[in-house]
PDB file of C-alpha atoms in Angstrom:
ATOM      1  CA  UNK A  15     -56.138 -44.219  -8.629  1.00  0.00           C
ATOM      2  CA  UNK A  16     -57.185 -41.549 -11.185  1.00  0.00           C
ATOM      3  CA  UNK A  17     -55.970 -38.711  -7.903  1.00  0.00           C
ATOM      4  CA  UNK A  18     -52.970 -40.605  -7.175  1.00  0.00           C
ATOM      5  CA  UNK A  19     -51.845 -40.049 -10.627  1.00  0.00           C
ATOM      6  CA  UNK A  20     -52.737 -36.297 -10.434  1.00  0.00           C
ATOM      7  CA  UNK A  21     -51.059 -36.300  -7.416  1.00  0.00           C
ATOM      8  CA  UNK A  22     -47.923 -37.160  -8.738  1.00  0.00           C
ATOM      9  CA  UNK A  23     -47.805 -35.759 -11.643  1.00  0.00           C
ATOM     10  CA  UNK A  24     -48.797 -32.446  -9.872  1.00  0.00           C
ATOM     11  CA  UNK A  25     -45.610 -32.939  -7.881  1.00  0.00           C
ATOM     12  CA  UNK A  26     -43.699 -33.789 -10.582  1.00  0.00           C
ATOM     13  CA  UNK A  27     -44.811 -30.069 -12.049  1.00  0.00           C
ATOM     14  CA  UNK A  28     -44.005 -29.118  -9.261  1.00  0.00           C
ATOM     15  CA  UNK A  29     -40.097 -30.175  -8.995  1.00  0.00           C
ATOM     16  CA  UNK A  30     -39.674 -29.970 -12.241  1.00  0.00           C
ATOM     17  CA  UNK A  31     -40.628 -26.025 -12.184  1.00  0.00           C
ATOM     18  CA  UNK A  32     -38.787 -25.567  -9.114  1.00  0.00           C
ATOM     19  CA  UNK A  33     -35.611 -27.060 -11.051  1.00  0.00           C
ATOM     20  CA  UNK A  34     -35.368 -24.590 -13.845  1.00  0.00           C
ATOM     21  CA  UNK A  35     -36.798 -21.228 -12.250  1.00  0.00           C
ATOM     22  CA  UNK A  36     -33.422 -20.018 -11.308  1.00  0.00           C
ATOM     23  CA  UNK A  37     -32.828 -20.378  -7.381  1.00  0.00           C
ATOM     24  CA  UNK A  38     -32.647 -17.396  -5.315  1.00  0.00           C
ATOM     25  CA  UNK A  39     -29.122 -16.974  -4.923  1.00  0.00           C
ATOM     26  CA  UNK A  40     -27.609 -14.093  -3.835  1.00  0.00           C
ATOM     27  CA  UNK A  41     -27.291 -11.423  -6.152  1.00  0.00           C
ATOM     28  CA  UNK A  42     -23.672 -11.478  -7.518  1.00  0.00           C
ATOM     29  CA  UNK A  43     -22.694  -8.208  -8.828  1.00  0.00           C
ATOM     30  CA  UNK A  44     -19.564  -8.035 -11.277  1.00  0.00           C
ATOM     31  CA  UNK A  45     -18.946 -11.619 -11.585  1.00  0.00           C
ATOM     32  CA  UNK A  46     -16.929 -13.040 -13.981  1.00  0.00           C
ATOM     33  CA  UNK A  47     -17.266 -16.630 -15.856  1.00  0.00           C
ATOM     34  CA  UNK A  48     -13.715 -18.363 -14.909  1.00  0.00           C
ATOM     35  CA  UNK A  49     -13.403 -16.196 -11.738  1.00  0.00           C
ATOM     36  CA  UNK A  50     -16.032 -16.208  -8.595  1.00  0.00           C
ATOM     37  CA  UNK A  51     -14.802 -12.187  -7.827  1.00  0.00           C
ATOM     38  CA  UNK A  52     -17.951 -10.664  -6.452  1.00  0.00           C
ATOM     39  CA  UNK A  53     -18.663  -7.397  -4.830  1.00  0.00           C
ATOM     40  CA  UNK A  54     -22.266  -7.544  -2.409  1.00  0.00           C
ATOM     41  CA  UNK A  55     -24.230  -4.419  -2.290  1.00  0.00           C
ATOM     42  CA  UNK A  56     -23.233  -3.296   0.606  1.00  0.00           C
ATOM     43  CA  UNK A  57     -19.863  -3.148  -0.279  1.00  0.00           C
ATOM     44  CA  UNK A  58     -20.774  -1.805  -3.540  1.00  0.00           C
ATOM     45  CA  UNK A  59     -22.586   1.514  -2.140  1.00  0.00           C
ATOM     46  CA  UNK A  60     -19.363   2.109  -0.043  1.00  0.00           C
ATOM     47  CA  UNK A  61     -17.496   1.813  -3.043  1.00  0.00           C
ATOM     48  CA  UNK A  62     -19.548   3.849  -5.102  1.00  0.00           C
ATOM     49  CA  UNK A  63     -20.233   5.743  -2.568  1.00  0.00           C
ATOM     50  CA  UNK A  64     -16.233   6.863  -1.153  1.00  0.00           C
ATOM     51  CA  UNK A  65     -13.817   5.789  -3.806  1.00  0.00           C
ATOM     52  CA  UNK A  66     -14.677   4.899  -7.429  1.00  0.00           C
ATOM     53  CA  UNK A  67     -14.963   8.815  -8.219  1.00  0.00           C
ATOM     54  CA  UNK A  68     -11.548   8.463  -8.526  1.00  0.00           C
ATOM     55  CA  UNK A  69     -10.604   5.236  -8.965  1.00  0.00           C
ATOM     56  CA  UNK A  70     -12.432   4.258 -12.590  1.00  0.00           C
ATOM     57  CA  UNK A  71     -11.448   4.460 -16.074  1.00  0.00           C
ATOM     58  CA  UNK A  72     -12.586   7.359 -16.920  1.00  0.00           C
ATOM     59  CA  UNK A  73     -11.457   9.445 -13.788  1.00  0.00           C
ATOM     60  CA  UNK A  74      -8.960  11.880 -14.128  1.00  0.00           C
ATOM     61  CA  UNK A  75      -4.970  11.484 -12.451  1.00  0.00           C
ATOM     62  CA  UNK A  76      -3.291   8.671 -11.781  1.00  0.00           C
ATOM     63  CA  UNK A  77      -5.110   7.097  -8.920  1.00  0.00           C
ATOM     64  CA  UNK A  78      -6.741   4.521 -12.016  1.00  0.00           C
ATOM     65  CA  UNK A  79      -3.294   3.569 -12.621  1.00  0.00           C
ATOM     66  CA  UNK A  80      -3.069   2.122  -9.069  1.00  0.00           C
ATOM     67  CA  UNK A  81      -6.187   0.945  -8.425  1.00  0.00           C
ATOM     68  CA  UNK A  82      -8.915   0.722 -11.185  1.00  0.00           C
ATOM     69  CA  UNK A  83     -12.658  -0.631  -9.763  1.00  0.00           C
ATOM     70  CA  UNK A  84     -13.450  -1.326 -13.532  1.00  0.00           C
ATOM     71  CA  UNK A  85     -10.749  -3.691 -13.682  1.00  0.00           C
ATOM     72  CA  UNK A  86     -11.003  -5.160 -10.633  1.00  0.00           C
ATOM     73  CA  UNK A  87     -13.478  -7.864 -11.683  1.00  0.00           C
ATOM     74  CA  UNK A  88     -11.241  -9.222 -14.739  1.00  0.00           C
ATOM     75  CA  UNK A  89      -8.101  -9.524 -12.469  1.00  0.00           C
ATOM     76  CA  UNK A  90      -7.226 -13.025 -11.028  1.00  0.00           C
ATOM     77  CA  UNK A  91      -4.525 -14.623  -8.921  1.00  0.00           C
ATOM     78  CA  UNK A  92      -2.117 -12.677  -6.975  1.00  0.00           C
ATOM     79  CA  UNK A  93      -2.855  -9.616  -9.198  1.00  0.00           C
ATOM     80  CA  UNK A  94      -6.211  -9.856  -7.870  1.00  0.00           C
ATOM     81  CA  UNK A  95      -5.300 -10.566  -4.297  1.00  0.00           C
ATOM     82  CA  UNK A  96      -2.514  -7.591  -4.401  1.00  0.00           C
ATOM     83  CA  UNK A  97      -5.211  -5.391  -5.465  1.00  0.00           C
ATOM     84  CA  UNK A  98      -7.922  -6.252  -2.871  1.00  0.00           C
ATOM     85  CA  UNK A  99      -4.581  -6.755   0.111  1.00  0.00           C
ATOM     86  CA  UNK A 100      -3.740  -3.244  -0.986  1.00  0.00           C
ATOM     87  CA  UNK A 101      -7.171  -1.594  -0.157  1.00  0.00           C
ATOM     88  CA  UNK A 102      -6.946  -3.219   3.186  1.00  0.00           C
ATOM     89  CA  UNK A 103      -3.571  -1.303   3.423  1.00  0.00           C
ATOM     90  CA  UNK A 104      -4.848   2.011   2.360  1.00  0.00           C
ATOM     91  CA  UNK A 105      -8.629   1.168   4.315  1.00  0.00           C
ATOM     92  CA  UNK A 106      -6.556   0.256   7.865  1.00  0.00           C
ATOM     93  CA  UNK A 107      -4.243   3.253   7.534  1.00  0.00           C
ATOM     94  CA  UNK A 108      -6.893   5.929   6.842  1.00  0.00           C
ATOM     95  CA  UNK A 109      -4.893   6.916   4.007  1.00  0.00           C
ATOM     96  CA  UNK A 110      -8.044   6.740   1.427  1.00  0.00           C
ATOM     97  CA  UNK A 111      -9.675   8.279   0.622  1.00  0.00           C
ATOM     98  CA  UNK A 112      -6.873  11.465   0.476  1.00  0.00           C
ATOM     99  CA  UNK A 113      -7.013  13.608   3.662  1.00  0.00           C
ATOM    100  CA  UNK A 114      -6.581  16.676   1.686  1.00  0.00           C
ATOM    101  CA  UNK A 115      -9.540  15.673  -0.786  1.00  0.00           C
ATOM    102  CA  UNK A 116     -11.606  14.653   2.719  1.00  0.00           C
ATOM    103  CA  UNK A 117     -10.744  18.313   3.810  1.00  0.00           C
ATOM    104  CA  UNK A 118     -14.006  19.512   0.810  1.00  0.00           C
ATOM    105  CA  UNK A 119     -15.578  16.640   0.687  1.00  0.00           C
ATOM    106  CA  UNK A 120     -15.981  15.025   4.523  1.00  0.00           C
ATOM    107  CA  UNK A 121     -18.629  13.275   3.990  1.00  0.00           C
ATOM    108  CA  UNK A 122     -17.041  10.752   2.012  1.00  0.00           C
ATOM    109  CA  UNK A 123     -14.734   9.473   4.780  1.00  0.00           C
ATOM    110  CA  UNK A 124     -15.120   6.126   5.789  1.00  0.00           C
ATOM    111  CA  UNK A 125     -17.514   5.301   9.125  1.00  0.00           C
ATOM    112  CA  UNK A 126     -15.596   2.788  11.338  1.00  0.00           C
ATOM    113  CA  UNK A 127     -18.913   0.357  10.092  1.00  0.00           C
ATOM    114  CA  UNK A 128     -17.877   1.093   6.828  1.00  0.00           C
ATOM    115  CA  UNK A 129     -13.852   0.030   7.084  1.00  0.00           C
ATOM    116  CA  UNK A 130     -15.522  -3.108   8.967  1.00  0.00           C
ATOM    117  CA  UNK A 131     -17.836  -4.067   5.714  1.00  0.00           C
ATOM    118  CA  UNK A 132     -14.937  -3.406   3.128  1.00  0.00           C
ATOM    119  CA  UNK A 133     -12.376  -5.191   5.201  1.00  0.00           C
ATOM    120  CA  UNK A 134     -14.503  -7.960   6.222  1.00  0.00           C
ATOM    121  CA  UNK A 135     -15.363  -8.466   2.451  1.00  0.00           C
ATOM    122  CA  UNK A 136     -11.883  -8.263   1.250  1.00  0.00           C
ATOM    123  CA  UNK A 137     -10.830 -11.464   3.897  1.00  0.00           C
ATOM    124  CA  UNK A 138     -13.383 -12.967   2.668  1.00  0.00           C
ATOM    125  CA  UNK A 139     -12.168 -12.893  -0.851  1.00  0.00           C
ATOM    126  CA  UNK A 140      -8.474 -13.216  -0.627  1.00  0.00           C
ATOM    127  CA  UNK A 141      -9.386 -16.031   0.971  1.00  0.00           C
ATOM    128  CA  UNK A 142     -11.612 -17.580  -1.664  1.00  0.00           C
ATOM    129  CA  UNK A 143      -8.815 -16.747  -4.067  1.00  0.00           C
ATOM    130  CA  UNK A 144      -5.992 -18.628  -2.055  1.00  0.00           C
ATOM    131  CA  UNK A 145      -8.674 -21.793  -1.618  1.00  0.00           C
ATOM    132  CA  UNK A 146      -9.227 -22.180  -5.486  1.00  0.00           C
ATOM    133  CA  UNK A 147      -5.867 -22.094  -6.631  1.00  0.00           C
TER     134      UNK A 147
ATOM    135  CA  UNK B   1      23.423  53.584   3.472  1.00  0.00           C
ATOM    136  CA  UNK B   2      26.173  50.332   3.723  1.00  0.00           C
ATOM    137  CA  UNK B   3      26.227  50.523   7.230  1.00  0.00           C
ATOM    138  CA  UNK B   4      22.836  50.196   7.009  1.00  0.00           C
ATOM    139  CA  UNK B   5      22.642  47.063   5.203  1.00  0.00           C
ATOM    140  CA  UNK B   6      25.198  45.571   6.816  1.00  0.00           C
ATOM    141  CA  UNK B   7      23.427  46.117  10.080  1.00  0.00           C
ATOM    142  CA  UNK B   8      19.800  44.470   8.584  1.00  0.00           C
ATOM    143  CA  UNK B   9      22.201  41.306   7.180  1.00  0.00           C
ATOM    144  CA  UNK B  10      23.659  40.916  10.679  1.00  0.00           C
ATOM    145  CA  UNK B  11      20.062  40.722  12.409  1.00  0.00           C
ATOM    146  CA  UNK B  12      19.028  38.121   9.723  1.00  0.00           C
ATOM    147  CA  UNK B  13      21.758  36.466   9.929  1.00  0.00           C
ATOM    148  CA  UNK B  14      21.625  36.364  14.113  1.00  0.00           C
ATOM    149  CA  UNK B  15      17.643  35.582  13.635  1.00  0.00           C
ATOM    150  CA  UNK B  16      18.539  32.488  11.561  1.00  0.00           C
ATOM    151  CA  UNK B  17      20.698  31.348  14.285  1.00  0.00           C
ATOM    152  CA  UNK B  18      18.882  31.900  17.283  1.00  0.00           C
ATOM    153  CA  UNK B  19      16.115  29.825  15.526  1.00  0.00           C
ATOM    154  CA  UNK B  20      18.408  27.414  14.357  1.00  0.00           C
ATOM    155  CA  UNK B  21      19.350  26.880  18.132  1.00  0.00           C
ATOM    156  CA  UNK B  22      15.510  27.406  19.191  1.00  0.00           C
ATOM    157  CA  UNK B  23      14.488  24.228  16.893  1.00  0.00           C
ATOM    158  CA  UNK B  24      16.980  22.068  18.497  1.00  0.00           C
ATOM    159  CA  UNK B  25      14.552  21.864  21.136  1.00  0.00           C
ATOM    160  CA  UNK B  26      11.500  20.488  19.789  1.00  0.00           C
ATOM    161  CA  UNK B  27      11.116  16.761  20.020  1.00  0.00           C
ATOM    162  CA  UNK B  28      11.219  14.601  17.332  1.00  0.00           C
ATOM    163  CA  UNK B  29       9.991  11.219  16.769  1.00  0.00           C
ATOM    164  CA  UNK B  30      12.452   9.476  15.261  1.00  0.00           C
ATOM    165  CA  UNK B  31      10.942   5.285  14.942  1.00  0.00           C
ATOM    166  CA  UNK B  32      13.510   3.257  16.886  1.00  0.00           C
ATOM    167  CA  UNK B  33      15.800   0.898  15.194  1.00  0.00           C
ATOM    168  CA  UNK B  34      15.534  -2.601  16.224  1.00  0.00           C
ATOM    169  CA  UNK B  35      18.770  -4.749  15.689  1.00  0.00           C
ATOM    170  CA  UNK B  36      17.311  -8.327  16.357  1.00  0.00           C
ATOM    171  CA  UNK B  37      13.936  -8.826  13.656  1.00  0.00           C
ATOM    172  CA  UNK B  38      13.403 -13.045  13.556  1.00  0.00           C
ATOM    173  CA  UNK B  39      10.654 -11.803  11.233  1.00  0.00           C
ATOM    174  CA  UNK B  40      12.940 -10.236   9.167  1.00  0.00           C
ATOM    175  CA  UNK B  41      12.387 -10.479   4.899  1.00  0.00           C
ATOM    176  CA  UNK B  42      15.680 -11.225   3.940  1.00  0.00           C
ATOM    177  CA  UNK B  43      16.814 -13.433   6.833  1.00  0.00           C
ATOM    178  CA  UNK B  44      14.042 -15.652   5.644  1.00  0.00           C
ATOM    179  CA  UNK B  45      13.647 -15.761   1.836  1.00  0.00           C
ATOM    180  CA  UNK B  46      16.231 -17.298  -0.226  1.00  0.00           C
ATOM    181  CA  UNK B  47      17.166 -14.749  -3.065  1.00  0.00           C
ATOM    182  CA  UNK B  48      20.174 -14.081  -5.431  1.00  0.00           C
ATOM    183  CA  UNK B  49      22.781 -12.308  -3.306  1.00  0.00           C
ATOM    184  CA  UNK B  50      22.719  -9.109  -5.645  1.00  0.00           C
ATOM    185  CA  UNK B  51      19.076  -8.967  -5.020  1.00  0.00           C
ATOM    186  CA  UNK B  52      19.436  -9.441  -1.432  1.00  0.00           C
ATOM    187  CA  UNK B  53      21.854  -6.483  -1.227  1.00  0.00           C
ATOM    188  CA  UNK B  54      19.939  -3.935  -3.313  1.00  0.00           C
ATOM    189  CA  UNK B  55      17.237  -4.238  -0.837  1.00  0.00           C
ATOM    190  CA  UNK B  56      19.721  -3.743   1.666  1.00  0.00           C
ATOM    191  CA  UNK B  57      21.604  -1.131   0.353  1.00  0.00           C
ATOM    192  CA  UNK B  58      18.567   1.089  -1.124  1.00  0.00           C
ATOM    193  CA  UNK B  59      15.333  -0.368   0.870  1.00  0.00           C
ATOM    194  CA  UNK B  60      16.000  -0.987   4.757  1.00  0.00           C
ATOM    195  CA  UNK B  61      16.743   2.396   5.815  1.00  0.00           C
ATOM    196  CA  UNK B  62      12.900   3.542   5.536  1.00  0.00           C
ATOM    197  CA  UNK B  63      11.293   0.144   4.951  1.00  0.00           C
ATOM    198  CA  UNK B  64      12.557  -1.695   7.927  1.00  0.00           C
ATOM    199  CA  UNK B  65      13.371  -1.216  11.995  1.00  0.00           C
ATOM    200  CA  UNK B  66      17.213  -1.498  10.952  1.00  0.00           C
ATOM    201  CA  UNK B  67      17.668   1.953  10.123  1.00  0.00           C
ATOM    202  CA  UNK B  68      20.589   3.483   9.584  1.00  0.00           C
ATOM    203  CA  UNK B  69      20.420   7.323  11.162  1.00  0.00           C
ATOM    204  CA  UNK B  70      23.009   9.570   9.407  1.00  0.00           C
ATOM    205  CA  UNK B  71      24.442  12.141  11.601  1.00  0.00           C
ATOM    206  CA  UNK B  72      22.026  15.031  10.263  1.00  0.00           C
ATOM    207  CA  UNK B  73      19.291  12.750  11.546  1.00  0.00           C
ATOM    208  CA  UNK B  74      20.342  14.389  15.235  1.00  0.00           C
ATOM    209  CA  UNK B  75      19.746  17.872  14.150  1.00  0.00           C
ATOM    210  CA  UNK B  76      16.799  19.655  13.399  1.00  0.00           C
ATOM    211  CA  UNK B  77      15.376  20.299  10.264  1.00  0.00           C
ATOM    212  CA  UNK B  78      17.105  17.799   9.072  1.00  0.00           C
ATOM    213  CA  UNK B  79      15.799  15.280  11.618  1.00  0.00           C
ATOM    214  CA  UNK B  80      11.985  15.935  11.195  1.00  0.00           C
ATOM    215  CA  UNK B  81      12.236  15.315   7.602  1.00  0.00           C
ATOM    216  CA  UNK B  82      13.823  11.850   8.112  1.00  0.00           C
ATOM    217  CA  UNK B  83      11.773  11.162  11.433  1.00  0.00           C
ATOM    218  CA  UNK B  84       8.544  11.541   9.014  1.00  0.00           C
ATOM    219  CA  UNK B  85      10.204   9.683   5.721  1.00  0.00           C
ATOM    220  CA  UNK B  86      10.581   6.862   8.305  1.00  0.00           C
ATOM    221  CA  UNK B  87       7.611   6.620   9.642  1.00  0.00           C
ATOM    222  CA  UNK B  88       5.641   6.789   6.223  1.00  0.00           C
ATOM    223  CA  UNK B  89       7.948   4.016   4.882  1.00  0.00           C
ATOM    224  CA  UNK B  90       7.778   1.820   7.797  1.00  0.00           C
ATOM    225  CA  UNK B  91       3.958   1.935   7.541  1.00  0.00           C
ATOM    226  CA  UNK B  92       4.238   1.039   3.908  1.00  0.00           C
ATOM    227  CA  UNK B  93       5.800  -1.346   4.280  1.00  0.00           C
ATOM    228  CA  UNK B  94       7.764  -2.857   7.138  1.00  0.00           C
ATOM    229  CA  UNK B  95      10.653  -5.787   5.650  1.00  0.00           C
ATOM    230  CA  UNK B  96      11.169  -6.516   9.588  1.00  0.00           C
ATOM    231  CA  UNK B  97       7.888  -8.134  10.201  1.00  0.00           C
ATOM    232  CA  UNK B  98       7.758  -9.810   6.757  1.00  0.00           C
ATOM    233  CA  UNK B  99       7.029 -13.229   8.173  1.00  0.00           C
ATOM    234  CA  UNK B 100       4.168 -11.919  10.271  1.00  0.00           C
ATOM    235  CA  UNK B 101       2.207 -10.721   7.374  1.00  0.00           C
ATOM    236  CA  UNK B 102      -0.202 -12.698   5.362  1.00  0.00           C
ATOM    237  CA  UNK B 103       0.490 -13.702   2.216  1.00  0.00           C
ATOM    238  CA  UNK B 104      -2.325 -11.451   0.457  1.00  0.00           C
ATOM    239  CA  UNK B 105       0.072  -8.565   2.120  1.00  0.00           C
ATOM    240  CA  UNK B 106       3.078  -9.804   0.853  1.00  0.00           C
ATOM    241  CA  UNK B 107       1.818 -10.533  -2.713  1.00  0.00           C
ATOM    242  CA  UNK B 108       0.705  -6.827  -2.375  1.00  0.00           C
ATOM    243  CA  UNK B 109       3.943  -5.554  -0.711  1.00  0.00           C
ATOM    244  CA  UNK B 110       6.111  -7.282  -3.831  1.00  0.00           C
ATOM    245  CA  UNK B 111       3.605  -6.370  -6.233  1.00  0.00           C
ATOM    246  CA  UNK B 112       4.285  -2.562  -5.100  1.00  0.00           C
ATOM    247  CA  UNK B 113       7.575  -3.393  -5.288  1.00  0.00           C
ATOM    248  CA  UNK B 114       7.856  -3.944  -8.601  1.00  0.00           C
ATOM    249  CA  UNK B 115       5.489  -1.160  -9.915  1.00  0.00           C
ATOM    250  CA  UNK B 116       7.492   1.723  -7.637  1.00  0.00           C
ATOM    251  CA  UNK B 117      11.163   0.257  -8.766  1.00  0.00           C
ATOM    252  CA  UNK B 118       9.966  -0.240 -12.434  1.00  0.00           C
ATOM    253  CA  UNK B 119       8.282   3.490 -12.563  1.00  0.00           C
ATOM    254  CA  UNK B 120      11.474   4.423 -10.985  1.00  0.00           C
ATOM    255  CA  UNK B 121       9.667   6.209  -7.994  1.00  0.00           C
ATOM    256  CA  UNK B 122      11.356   4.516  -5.320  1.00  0.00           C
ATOM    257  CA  UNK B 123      13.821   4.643  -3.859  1.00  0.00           C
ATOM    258  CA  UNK B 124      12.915   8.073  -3.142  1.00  0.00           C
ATOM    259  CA  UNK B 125      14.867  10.534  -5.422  1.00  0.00           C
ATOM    260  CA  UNK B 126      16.775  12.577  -2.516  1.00  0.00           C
ATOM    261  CA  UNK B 127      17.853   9.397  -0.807  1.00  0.00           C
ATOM    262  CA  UNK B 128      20.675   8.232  -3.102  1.00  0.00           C
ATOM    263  CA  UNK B 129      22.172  11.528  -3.388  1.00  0.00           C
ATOM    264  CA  UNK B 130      22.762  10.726   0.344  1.00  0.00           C
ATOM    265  CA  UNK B 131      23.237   6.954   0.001  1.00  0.00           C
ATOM    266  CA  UNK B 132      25.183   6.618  -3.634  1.00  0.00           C
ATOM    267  CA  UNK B 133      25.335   2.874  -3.187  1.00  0.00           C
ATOM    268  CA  UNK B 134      21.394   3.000  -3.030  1.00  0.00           C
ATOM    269  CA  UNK B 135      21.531   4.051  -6.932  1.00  0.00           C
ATOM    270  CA  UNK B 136      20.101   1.729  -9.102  1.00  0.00           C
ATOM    271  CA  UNK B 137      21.185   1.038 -12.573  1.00  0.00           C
ATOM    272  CA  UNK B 138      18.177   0.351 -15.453  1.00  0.00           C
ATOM    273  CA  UNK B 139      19.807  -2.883 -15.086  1.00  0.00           C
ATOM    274  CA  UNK B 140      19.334  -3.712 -11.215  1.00  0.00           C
ATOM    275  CA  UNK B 141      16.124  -1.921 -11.647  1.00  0.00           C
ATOM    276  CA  UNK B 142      14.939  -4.910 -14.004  1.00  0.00           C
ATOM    277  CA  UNK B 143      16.600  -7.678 -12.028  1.00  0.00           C
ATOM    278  CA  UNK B 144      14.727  -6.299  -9.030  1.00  0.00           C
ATOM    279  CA  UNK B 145      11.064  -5.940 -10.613  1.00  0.00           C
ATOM    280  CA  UNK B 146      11.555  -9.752 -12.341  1.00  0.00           C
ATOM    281  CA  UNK B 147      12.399 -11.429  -9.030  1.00  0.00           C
ATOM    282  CA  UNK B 148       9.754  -9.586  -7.053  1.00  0.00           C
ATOM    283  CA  UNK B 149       7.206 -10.859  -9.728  1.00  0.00           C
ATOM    284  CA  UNK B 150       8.295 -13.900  -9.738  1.00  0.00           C
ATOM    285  CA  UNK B 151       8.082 -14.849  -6.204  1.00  0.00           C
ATOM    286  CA  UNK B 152       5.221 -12.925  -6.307  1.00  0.00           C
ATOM    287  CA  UNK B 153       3.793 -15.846  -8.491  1.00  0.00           C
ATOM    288  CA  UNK B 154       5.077 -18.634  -6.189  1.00  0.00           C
ATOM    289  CA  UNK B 155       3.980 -17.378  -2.702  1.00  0.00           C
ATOM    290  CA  UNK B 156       0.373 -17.198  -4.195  1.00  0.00           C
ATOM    291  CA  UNK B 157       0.749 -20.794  -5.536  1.00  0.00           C
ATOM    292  CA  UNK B 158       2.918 -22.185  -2.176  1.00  0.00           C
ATOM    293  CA  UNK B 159       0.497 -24.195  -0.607  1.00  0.00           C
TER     294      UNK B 159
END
């Protein structure tokens, strides 16, 4: 009897722990409370990697004006989805990053894997968007 | 000494012509118009008639397969410069396959719409010195960027 009732309330430990250590969910980077926007690793790096240089607040030219990856995460609705459509634009078209800036700098052109992670990632959130409105 | 001169102005002036003629001869890829679009943007979204016609009138000669080629599009330099205007705006964006895009695109296509028309950037400076009915008042310019985001709004929230 006297096991039994270790037993148990070993489980309940048990579950109980398991309840409040946070779950392993993916890590969400850039997520906003009111807004499920989030930007995986992978697609992070890329961006990091090929097109926030220009495209942040602090960056020089106009480019921020346009498209601004610091923003990005505190947009919503169709200003969101026009933001993230219009990557896929410039992404599909080879048009970013610039071919003149690629000219000094090739090694931040895109890799056809690369256009495949962004684009795949940006479905996958216009898509989310349209479903929760 | 005027002889001279008047010898060197008749070369240049034969030079520029030979190589007018010369440049005749290179092809250029002009992007075909297409009379019949069923996909077309305004054939299938209800909009106030002025707005309708603005797009017309200022839009669909770059932005669409209905182009309208002015006679200096059959004669080089001329040609290349509105074979390559074409192209770029027709892979902007396309008002002839409107239905065919998803509505993430067209949110982004309007939302463009409105940020080029408001900064004043499009249309394209040199094109309504051409085109004078393409000109757009601060007035159209505003009744243009406030329908664009405004339907905008309701395509994202058409189920």
């Amino acid at each position: 009897m006297k096991r039994l009732f270790v037993g148990f309330a070993s489980l309940a430990l048990i579950v109980a722990l398991s309840a409040f250590t946070p779950a392993k969910t993916p890590k969400k980077e850039n997520s906003q409370p009111g807004s499920s926007f989030s930007m995986p690793d992978s697609v992070k790096a890329i961006v990091d990697h090929s097109c926030f240089m220009c495209h942040n607040s602090n960056a020089r030219g106009d480019a921020k004006d346009k498209l601004n990856f610091d923003e990005l995460s505190s947009m919503k609705g169709p200003q969101l989805v026009a933001n993230l459509a219009n990557m896929a634009k410039m992404i599909k078209n080879d048009w970013m990053p610039p071919r003149k800036f690629l000219k000094d700098h090739p090694e931040m052109a895109l890799t056809a894997q690369q256009k495949q992670v962004l684009l795949e990632w940006i479905k996958a959130e216009n898509n989310k968007i349209f479903s929760e409105n | 000494m005027k002889k001279r001169n008047r010898k060197l102005w008749r070369y240049l002036f034969g030079t520029l012509i030979v190589l007018f003629v010369v440049i005749q001869f290179i092809p250029v890829h002009k992007p075909k118009v297409i009379k019949d679009n069923p996909n077309d943007f305004l054939l299938n979204t209800k909009m106030p008639a002025h707005v309708a016609s603005m797009f017309q009138e200022s839009c669909y000669d770059c932005h669409s397969n209905q182009t309208k080629y002015p006679w200096y599009a059959r004669i080089a330099p001329s040609s290349w410069l509105l074979a390559s205007d074409v192209t770029e705006g027709r892979a902007h964006v396309n008002f002839s396959n409107w239905t065919k895009m998803s509505k993430a695109q067209q949110i982004a296509a309007l939302s463009d719409i409105a940020s080029e028309v408001k900064s004043g950037d499009m249309p394209f400076w040199a094109y309504p010195i051409m085109h004078p009915k393409a000109r757009m008042s601060k007035a159209d310019r505003k009744e243009l960027v406030d329908w664009a985001q405004k339907y905008q709004n309701e395509i994202f929230y058409s189920k």
